[in-house]
PDB file of C-alpha atoms in Angstrom:
ATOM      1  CA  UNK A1037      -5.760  31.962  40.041  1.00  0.00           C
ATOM      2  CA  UNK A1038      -2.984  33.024  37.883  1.00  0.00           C
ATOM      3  CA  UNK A1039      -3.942  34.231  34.332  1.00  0.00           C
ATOM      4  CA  UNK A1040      -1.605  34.308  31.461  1.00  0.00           C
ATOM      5  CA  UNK A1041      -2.437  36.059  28.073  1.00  0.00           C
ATOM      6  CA  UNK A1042      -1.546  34.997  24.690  1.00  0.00           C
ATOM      7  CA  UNK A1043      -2.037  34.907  21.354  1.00  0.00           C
ATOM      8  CA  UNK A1044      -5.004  32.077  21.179  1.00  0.00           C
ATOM      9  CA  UNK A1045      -8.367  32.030  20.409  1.00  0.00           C
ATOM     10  CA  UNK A1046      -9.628  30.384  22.923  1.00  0.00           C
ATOM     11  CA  UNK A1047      -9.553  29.939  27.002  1.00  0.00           C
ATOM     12  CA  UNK A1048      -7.701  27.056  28.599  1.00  0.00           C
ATOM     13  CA  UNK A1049      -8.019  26.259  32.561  1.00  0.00           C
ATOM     14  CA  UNK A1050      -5.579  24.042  34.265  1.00  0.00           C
ATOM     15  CA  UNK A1051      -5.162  22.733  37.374  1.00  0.00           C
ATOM     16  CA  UNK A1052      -1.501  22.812  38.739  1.00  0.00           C
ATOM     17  CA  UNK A1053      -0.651  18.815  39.753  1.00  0.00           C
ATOM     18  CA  UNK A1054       1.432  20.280  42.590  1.00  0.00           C
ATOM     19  CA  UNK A1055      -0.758  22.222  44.580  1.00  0.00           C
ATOM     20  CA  UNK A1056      -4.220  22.004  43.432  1.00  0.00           C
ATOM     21  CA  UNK A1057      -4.011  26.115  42.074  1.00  0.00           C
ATOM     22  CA  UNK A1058      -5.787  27.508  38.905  1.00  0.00           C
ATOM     23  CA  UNK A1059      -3.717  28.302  35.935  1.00  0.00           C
ATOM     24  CA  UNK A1060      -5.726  30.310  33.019  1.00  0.00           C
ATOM     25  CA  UNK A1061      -4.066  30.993  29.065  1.00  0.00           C
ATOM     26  CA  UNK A1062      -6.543  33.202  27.970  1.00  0.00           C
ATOM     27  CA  UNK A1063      -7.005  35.391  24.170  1.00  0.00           C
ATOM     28  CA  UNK A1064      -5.396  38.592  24.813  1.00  0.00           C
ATOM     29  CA  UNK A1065      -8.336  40.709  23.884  1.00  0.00           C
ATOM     30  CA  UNK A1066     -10.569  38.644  26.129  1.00  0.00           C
ATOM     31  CA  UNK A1067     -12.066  40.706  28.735  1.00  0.00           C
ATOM     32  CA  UNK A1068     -11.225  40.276  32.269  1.00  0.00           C
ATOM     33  CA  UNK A1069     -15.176  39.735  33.588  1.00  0.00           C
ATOM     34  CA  UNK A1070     -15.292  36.944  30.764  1.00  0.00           C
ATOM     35  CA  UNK A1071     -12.434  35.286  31.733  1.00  0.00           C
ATOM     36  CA  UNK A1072     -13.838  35.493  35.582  1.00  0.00           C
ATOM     37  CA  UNK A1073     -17.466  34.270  34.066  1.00  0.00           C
ATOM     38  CA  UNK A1074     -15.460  31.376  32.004  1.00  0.00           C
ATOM     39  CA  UNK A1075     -13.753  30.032  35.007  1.00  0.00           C
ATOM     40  CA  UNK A1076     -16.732  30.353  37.379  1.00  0.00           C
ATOM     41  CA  UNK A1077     -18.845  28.317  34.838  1.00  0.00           C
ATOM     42  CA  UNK A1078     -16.022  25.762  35.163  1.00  0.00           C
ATOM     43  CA  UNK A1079     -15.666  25.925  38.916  1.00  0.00           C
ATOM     44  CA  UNK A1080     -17.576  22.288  39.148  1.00  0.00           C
ATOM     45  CA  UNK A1081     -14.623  20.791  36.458  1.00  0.00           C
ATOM     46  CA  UNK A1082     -11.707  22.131  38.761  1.00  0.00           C
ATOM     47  CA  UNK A1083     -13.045  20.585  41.684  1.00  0.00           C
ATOM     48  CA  UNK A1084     -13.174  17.491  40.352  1.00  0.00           C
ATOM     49  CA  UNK A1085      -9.920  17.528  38.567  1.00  0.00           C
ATOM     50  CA  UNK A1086      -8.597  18.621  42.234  1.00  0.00           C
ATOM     51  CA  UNK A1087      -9.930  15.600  43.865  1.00  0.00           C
ATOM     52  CA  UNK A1088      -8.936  12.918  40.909  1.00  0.00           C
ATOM     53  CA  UNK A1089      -5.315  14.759  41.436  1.00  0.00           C
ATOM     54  CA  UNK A1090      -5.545  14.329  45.552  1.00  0.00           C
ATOM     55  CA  UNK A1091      -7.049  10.497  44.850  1.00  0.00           C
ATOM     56  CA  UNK A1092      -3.576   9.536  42.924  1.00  0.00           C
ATOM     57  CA  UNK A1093      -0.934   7.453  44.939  1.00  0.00           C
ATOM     58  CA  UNK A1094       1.581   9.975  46.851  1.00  0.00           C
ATOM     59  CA  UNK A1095      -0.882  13.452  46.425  1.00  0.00           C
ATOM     60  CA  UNK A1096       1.041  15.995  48.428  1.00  0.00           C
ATOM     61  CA  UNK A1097      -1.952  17.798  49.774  1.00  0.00           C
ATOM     62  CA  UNK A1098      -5.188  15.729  50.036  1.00  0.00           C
ATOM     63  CA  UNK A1099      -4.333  12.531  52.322  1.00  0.00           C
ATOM     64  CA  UNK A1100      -5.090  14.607  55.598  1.00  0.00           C
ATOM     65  CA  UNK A1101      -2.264  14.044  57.179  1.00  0.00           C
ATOM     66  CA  UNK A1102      -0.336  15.716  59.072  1.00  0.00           C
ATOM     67  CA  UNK A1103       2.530  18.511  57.136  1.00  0.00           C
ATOM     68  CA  UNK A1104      -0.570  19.404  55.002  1.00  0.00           C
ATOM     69  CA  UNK A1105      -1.494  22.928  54.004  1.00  0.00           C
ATOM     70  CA  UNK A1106      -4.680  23.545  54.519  1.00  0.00           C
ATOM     71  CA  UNK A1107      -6.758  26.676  54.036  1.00  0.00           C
ATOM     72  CA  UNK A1108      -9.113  27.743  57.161  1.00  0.00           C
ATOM     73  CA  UNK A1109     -10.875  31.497  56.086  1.00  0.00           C
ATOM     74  CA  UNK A1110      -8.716  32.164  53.927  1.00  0.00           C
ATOM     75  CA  UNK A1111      -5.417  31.470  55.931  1.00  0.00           C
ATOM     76  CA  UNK A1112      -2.971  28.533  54.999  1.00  0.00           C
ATOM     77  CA  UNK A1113      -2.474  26.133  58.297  1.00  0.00           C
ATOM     78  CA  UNK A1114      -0.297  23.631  58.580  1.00  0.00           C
ATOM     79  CA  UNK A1115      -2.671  20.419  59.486  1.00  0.00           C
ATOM     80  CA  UNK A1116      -1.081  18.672  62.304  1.00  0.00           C
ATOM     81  CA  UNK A1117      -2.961  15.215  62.586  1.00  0.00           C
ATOM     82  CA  UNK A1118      -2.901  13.794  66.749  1.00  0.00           C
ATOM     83  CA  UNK A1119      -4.470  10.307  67.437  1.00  0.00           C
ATOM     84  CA  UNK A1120      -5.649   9.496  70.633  1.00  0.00           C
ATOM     85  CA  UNK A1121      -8.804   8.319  72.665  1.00  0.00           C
ATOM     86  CA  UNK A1122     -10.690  11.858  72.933  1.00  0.00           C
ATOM     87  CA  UNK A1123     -13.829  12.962  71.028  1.00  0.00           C
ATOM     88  CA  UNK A1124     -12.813  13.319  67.278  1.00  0.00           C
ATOM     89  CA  UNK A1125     -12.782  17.248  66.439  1.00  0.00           C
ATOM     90  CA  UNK A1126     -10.288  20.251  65.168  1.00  0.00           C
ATOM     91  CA  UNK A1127      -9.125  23.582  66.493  1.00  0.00           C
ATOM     92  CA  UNK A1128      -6.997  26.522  65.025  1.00  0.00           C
ATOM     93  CA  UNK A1129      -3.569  26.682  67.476  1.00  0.00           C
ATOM     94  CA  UNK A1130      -2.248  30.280  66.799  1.00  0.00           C
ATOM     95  CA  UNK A1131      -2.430  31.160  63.236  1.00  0.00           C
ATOM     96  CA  UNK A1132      -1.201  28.763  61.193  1.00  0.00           C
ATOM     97  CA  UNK A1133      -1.970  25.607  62.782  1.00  0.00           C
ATOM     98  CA  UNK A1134      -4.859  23.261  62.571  1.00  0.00           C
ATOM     99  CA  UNK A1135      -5.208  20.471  65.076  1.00  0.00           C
ATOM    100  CA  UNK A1136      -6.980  17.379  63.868  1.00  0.00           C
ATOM    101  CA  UNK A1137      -7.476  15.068  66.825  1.00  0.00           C
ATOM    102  CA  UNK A1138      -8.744  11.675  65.464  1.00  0.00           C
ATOM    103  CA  UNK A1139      -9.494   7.832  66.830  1.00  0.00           C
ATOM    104  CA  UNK A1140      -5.838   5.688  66.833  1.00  0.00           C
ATOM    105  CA  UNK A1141      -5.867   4.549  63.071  1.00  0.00           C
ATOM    106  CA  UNK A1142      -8.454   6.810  62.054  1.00  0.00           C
ATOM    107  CA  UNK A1143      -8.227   6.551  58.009  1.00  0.00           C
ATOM    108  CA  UNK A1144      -8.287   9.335  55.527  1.00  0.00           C
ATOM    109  CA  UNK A1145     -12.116   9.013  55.034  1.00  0.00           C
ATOM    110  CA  UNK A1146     -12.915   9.132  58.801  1.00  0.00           C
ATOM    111  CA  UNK A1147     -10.363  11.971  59.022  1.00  0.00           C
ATOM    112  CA  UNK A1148     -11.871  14.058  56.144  1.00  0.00           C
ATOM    113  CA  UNK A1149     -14.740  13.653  57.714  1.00  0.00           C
ATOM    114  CA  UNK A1150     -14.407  14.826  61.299  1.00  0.00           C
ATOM    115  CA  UNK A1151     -12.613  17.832  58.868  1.00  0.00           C
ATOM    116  CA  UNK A1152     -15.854  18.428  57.529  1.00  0.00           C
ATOM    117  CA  UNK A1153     -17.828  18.615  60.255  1.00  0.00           C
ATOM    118  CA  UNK A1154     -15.102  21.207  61.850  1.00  0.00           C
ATOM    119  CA  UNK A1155     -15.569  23.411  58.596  1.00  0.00           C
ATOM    120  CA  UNK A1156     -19.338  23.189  58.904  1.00  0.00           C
ATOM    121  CA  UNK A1157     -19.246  24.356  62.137  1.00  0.00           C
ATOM    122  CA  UNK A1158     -16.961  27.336  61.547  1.00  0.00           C
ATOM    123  CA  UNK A1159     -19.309  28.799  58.485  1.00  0.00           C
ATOM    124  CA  UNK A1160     -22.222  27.933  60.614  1.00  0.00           C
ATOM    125  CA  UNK A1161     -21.446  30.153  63.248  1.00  0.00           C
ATOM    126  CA  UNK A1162     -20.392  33.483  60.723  1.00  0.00           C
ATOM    127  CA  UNK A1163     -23.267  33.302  58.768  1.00  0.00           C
ATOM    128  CA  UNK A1164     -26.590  34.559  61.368  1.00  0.00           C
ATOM    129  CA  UNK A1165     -24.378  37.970  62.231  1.00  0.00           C
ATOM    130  CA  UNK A1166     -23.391  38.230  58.534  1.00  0.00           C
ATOM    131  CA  UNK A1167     -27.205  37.791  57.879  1.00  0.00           C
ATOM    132  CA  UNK A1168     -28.025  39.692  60.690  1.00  0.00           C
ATOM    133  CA  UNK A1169     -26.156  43.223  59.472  1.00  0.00           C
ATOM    134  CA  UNK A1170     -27.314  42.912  55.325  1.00  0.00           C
ATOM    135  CA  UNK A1171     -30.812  42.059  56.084  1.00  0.00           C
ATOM    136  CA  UNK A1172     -31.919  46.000  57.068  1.00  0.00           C
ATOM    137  CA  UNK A1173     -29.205  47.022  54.310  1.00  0.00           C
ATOM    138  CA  UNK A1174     -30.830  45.239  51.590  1.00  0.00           C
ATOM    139  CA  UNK A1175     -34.446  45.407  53.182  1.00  0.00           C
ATOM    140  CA  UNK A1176     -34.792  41.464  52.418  1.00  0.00           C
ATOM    141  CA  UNK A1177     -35.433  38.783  54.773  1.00  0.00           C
ATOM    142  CA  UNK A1178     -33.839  35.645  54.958  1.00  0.00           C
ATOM    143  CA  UNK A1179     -36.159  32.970  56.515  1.00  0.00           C
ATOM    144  CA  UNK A1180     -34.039  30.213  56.026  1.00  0.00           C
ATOM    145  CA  UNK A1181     -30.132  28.907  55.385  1.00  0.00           C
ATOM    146  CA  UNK A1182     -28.403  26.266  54.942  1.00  0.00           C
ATOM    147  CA  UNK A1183     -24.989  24.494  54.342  1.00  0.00           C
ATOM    148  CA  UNK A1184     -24.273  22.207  51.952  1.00  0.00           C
ATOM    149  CA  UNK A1185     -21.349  20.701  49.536  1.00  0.00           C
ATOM    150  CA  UNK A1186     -22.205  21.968  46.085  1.00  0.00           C
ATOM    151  CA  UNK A1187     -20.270  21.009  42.584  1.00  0.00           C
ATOM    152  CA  UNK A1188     -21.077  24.091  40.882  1.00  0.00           C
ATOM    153  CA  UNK A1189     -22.416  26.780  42.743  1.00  0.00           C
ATOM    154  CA  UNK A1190     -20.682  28.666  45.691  1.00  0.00           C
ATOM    155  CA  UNK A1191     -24.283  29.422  47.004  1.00  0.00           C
ATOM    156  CA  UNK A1192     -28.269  29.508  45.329  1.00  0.00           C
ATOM    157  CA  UNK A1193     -31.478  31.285  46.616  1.00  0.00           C
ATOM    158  CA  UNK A1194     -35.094  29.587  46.446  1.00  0.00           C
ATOM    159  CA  UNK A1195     -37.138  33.170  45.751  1.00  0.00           C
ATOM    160  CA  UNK A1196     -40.372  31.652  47.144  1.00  0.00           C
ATOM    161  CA  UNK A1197     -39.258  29.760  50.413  1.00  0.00           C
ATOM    162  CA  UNK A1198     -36.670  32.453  50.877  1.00  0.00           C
ATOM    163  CA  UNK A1199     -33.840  30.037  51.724  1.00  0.00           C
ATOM    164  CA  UNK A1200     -30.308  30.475  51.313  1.00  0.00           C
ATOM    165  CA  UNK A1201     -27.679  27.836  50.461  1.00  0.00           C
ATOM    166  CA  UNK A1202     -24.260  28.104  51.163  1.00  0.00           C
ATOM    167  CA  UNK A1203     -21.120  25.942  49.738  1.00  0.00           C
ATOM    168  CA  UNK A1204     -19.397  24.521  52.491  1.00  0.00           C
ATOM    169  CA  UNK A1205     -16.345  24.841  50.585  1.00  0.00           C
ATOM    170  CA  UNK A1206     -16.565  28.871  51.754  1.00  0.00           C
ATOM    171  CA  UNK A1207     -15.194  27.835  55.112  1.00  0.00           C
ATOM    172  CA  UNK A1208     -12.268  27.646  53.389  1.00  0.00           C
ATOM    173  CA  UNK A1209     -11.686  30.854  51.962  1.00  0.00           C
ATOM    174  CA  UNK A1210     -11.581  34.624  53.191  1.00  0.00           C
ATOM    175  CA  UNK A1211     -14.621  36.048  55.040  1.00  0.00           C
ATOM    176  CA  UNK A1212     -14.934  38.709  52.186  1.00  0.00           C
ATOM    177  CA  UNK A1213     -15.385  35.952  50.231  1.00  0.00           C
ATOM    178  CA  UNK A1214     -17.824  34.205  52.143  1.00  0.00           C
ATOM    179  CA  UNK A1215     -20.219  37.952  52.692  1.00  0.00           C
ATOM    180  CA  UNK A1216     -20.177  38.196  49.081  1.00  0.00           C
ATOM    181  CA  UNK A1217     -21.667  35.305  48.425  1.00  0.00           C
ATOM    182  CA  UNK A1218     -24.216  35.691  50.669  1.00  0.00           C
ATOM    183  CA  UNK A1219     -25.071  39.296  49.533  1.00  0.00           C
ATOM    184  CA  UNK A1220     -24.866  37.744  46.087  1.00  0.00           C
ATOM    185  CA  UNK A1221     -27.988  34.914  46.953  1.00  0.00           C
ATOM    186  CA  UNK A1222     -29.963  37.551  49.110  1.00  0.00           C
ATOM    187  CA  UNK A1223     -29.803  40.374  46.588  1.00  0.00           C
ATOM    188  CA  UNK A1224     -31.661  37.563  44.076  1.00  0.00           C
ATOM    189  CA  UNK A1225     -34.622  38.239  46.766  1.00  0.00           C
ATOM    190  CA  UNK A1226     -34.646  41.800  45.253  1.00  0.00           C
ATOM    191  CA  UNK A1227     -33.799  40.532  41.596  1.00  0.00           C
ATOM    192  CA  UNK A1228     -34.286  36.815  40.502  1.00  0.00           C
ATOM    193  CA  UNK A1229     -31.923  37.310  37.139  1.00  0.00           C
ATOM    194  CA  UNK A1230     -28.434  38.279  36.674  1.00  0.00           C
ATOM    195  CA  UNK A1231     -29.498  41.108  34.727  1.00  0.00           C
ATOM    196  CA  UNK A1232     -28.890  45.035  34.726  1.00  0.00           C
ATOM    197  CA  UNK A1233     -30.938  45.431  38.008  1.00  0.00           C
ATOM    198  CA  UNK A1234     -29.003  42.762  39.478  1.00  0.00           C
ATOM    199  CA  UNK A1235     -26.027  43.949  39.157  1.00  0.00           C
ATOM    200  CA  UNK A1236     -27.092  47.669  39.658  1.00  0.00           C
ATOM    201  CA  UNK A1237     -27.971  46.067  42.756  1.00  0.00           C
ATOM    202  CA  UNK A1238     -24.841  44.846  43.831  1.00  0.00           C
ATOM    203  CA  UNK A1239     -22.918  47.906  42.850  1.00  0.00           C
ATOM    204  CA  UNK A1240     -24.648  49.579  45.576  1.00  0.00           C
ATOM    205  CA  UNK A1241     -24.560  47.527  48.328  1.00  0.00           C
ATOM    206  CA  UNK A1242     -21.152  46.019  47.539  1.00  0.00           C
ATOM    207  CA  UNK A1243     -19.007  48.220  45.050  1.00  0.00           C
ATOM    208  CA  UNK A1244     -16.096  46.038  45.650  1.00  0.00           C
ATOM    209  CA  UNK A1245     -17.864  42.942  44.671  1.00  0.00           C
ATOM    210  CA  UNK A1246     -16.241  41.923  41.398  1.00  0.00           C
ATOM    211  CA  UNK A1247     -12.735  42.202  43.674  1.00  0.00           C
ATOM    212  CA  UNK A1248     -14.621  39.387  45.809  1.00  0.00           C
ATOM    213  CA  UNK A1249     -15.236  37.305  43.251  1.00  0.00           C
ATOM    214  CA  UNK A1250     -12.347  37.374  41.907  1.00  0.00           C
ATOM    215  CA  UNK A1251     -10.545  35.572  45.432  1.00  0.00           C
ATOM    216  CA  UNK A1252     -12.840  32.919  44.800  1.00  0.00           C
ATOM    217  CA  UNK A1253     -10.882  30.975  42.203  1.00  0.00           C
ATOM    218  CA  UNK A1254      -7.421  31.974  43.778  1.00  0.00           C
TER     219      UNK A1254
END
Protein backbone atom coordinates (compact mmCIF):
# COMPACT_ATOMS: atom_id res chain seq x y z
CA UNK A 1 0.00 0.00 0.00
CA UNK A 2 1.50 3.20 -0.98
CA UNK A 3 0.11 6.36 0.78
CA UNK A 4 0.39 9.79 -0.57
CA UNK A 5 -0.50 12.98 1.49
CA UNK A 6 -2.09 16.07 0.32
CA UNK A 7 -3.91 18.86 0.81
CA UNK A 8 -7.68 17.23 0.78
CA UNK A 9 -10.19 16.70 3.09
CA UNK A 10 -10.94 13.57 2.58
CA UNK A 11 -9.39 9.82 1.95
CA UNK A 12 -9.35 8.31 -1.52
CA UNK A 13 -8.33 4.44 -2.14
CA UNK A 14 -7.43 3.21 -5.52
CA UNK A 15 -6.64 0.24 -6.96
CA UNK A 16 -3.66 0.35 -9.49
CA UNK A 17 -5.21 -1.29 -13.04
CA UNK A 18 -1.72 -2.71 -13.58
CA UNK A 19 -1.01 -4.78 -10.80
CA UNK A 20 -3.86 -5.05 -8.52
CA UNK A 21 -1.71 -2.70 -5.58
CA UNK A 22 -3.34 -0.13 -3.15
CA UNK A 23 -2.81 3.48 -3.80
CA UNK A 24 -4.09 5.89 -0.78
CA UNK A 25 -4.33 10.21 -1.16
CA UNK A 26 -4.98 10.87 2.21
CA UNK A 27 -5.54 14.68 4.36
CA UNK A 28 -2.20 15.50 5.56
CA UNK A 29 -3.14 15.82 9.17
CA UNK A 30 -4.90 12.48 9.04
CA UNK A 31 -3.40 10.13 11.40
CA UNK A 32 -1.60 7.15 10.28
CA UNK A 33 -3.88 4.41 12.50
CA UNK A 34 -6.96 6.18 10.72
CA UNK A 35 -5.77 5.91 7.51
CA UNK A 36 -4.85 2.01 8.37
CA UNK A 37 -8.61 1.76 10.05
CA UNK A 38 -10.06 3.58 6.70
CA UNK A 39 -8.52 1.15 4.37
CA UNK A 40 -9.18 -1.96 6.48
CA UNK A 41 -12.93 -0.96 6.60
CA UNK A 42 -12.61 -0.90 2.79
CA UNK A 43 -10.64 -4.09 2.43
CA UNK A 44 -14.06 -5.92 1.06
CA UNK A 45 -14.31 -2.83 -1.87
CA UNK A 46 -10.59 -3.51 -3.03
CA UNK A 47 -11.15 -7.01 -3.43
CA UNK A 48 -13.78 -6.65 -5.51
CA UNK A 49 -12.46 -3.88 -7.59
CA UNK A 50 -9.32 -6.41 -7.93
CA UNK A 51 -11.38 -9.13 -9.32
CA UNK A 52 -13.74 -6.81 -11.77
CA UNK A 53 -10.03 -5.51 -12.93
CA UNK A 54 -8.65 -9.40 -13.35
CA UNK A 55 -12.35 -10.29 -15.07
CA UNK A 56 -11.59 -7.56 -18.02
CA UNK A 57 -10.34 -8.96 -21.46
CA UNK A 58 -6.31 -9.12 -21.46
CA UNK A 59 -5.85 -8.73 -17.22
CA UNK A 60 -2.14 -9.19 -16.81
CA UNK A 61 -2.32 -11.01 -13.54
CA UNK A 62 -5.58 -12.93 -12.86
CA UNK A 63 -6.07 -15.50 -15.92
CA UNK A 64 -3.80 -18.18 -14.10
CA UNK A 65 -1.67 -18.73 -16.54
CA UNK A 66 1.45 -19.31 -16.76
CA UNK A 67 4.21 -15.82 -16.55
CA UNK A 68 1.87 -14.79 -13.65
CA UNK A 69 3.08 -13.32 -10.39
CA UNK A 70 1.66 -14.77 -7.80
CA UNK A 71 2.12 -14.28 -4.07
CA UNK A 72 2.66 -17.65 -1.88
CA UNK A 73 3.45 -16.35 2.12
CA UNK A 74 4.31 -13.47 1.27
CA UNK A 75 6.84 -14.26 -1.61
CA UNK A 76 6.13 -13.30 -5.36
CA UNK A 77 6.36 -16.70 -7.66
CA UNK A 78 6.29 -16.82 -10.98
CA UNK A 79 3.13 -19.31 -11.76
CA UNK A 80 4.26 -21.71 -14.30
CA UNK A 81 0.99 -23.53 -15.56
CA UNK A 82 1.95 -27.61 -16.90
CA UNK A 83 -0.97 -29.68 -18.41
CA UNK A 84 -0.84 -33.18 -18.41
CA UNK A 85 -2.71 -36.44 -17.24
CA UNK A 86 -1.55 -36.45 -13.39
CA UNK A 87 -3.68 -35.58 -10.33
CA UNK A 88 -4.44 -31.76 -10.52
CA UNK A 89 -2.30 -29.99 -7.62
CA UNK A 90 0.65 -27.18 -7.06
CA UNK A 91 4.08 -27.10 -5.51
CA UNK A 92 6.66 -24.26 -4.72
CA UNK A 93 10.02 -25.19 -7.10
CA UNK A 94 12.85 -23.19 -5.33
CA UNK A 95 11.74 -19.83 -4.34
CA UNK A 96 10.11 -18.17 -6.79
CA UNK A 97 8.31 -20.68 -8.67
CA UNK A 98 4.88 -22.13 -8.40
CA UNK A 99 3.98 -25.22 -10.35
CA UNK A 100 0.36 -25.57 -11.32
CA UNK A 101 -0.13 -28.99 -12.86
CA UNK A 102 -3.69 -29.10 -14.38
CA UNK A 103 -6.01 -31.58 -16.75
CA UNK A 104 -5.04 -30.82 -20.81
CA UNK A 105 -7.42 -27.75 -21.38
CA UNK A 106 -8.08 -27.18 -17.90
CA UNK A 107 -9.86 -23.54 -17.99
CA UNK A 108 -9.22 -20.61 -15.76
CA UNK A 109 -12.08 -21.63 -13.35
CA UNK A 110 -10.87 -25.26 -12.96
CA UNK A 111 -7.34 -23.82 -12.64
CA UNK A 112 -8.23 -21.24 -9.91
CA UNK A 113 -9.63 -23.78 -8.35
CA UNK A 114 -7.11 -26.58 -7.95
CA UNK A 115 -5.12 -22.98 -6.83
CA UNK A 116 -7.39 -22.79 -4.10
CA UNK A 117 -7.34 -25.90 -2.79
CA UNK A 118 -3.26 -25.69 -2.86
CA UNK A 119 -3.58 -22.37 -0.73
CA UNK A 120 -5.99 -24.05 1.66
CA UNK A 121 -3.78 -26.62 2.24
CA UNK A 122 -0.69 -24.51 2.89
CA UNK A 123 -2.60 -22.22 5.75
CA UNK A 124 -4.07 -25.40 6.97
CA UNK A 125 -1.02 -26.92 7.89
CA UNK A 126 0.66 -23.42 9.76
CA UNK A 127 -2.14 -22.74 11.71
CA UNK A 128 -2.32 -25.94 14.73
CA UNK A 129 1.63 -25.05 15.65
CA UNK A 130 0.81 -21.31 15.40
CA UNK A 131 -2.18 -22.21 17.73
CA UNK A 132 -0.27 -24.53 19.49
CA UNK A 133 2.63 -21.86 20.87
CA UNK A 134 -0.12 -18.64 21.70
CA UNK A 135 -2.56 -20.79 23.41
CA UNK A 136 -0.33 -21.06 26.97
CA UNK A 137 0.84 -17.35 26.05
CA UNK A 138 -2.51 -15.95 26.03
CA UNK A 139 -4.02 -18.63 28.51
CA UNK A 140 -7.07 -19.08 25.93
CA UNK A 141 -8.16 -22.11 24.26
CA UNK A 142 -9.05 -22.51 20.87
CA UNK A 143 -11.55 -25.43 20.41
CA UNK A 144 -12.16 -24.94 16.98
CA UNK A 145 -10.78 -23.30 13.41
CA UNK A 146 -11.55 -22.96 10.33
CA UNK A 147 -10.76 -21.65 6.75
CA UNK A 148 -12.80 -19.84 4.75
CA UNK A 149 -12.94 -17.01 1.82
CA UNK A 150 -14.19 -13.89 3.54
CA UNK A 151 -15.09 -10.30 1.75
CA UNK A 152 -14.39 -8.27 4.65
CA UNK A 153 -12.73 -9.73 7.41
CA UNK A 154 -9.14 -11.27 7.41
CA UNK A 155 -10.38 -13.55 10.33
CA UNK A 156 -13.60 -13.45 13.22
CA UNK A 157 -13.95 -15.30 16.62
CA UNK A 158 -17.41 -16.88 17.86
CA UNK A 159 -16.74 -16.07 21.91
CA UNK A 160 -19.16 -18.87 22.92
CA UNK A 161 -18.23 -21.89 20.57
CA UNK A 162 -14.66 -20.69 20.74
CA UNK A 163 -14.02 -21.05 17.00
CA UNK A 164 -11.67 -19.30 14.93
CA UNK A 165 -12.04 -18.27 11.27
CA UNK A 166 -9.39 -17.61 9.09
CA UNK A 167 -9.38 -15.76 5.47
CA UNK A 168 -7.98 -17.98 3.08
CA UNK A 169 -6.67 -15.09 1.35
CA UNK A 170 -3.74 -15.18 4.36
CA UNK A 171 -2.06 -17.97 2.46
CA UNK A 172 -1.06 -15.42 0.44
CA UNK A 173 0.72 -13.11 2.47
CA UNK A 174 3.72 -13.21 5.07
CA UNK A 175 3.49 -15.59 8.06
CA UNK A 176 3.74 -12.46 10.39
CA UNK A 177 0.85 -11.57 8.82
CA UNK A 178 -0.98 -14.61 9.09
CA UNK A 179 0.11 -15.00 13.41
CA UNK A 180 -1.29 -11.68 13.79
CA UNK A 181 -4.36 -12.37 12.75
CA UNK A 182 -4.76 -15.20 14.62
CA UNK A 183 -3.51 -13.56 17.90
CA UNK A 184 -5.87 -10.80 16.85
CA UNK A 185 -9.28 -13.42 16.86
CA UNK A 186 -7.92 -15.39 19.99
CA UNK A 187 -7.13 -12.34 22.10
CA UNK A 188 -11.19 -11.47 21.48
CA UNK A 189 -11.48 -14.78 23.82
CA UNK A 190 -9.89 -12.51 26.53
CA UNK A 191 -11.76 -9.25 25.26
CA UNK A 192 -14.90 -9.40 22.96
CA UNK A 193 -14.55 -5.41 21.92
CA UNK A 194 -11.91 -3.49 20.28
CA UNK A 195 -11.65 -1.40 23.19
CA UNK A 196 -8.77 -0.17 25.64
CA UNK A 197 -8.39 -3.75 27.11
CA UNK A 198 -8.21 -5.06 23.75
CA UNK A 199 -5.70 -3.40 22.61
CA UNK A 200 -3.79 -3.28 26.02
CA UNK A 201 -4.02 -6.78 25.25
CA UNK A 202 -2.33 -6.94 22.16
CA UNK A 203 0.41 -4.58 23.14
CA UNK A 204 1.56 -7.22 25.36
CA UNK A 205 1.51 -10.19 23.63
CA UNK A 206 2.38 -8.64 20.26
CA UNK A 207 4.06 -5.07 20.56
CA UNK A 208 4.80 -5.13 16.95
CA UNK A 209 1.28 -5.68 15.96
CA UNK A 210 0.23 -2.42 14.32
CA UNK A 211 3.64 -3.13 11.99
CA UNK A 212 1.58 -6.45 11.08
CA UNK A 213 -1.25 -4.91 10.15
CA UNK A 214 0.05 -2.65 8.32
CA UNK A 215 1.59 -5.63 5.55
CA UNK A 216 -1.83 -6.57 5.22
CA UNK A 217 -2.95 -4.03 2.63
CA UNK A 218 0.58 -3.95 0.90
Amino acid sequence: MRVLRKPIRHLYIRVDPTDGSVRVSAPIGMDESAVQRVVESRQGWIERQRQRLAARPGAPYRAVASGEIHYVQGRPCRLDVVEGPGRPGARLIGDDTLELNVKPGADPAKRHAVLERWYRRLLGDALPALIERWEPTLGVRVAEWRIKRMKTRWGTCNIRDRRIWMNLALARKPPECLEYVLVHEMVHLLERRHNARFHAYMDRFMPDWRVRRARLVE
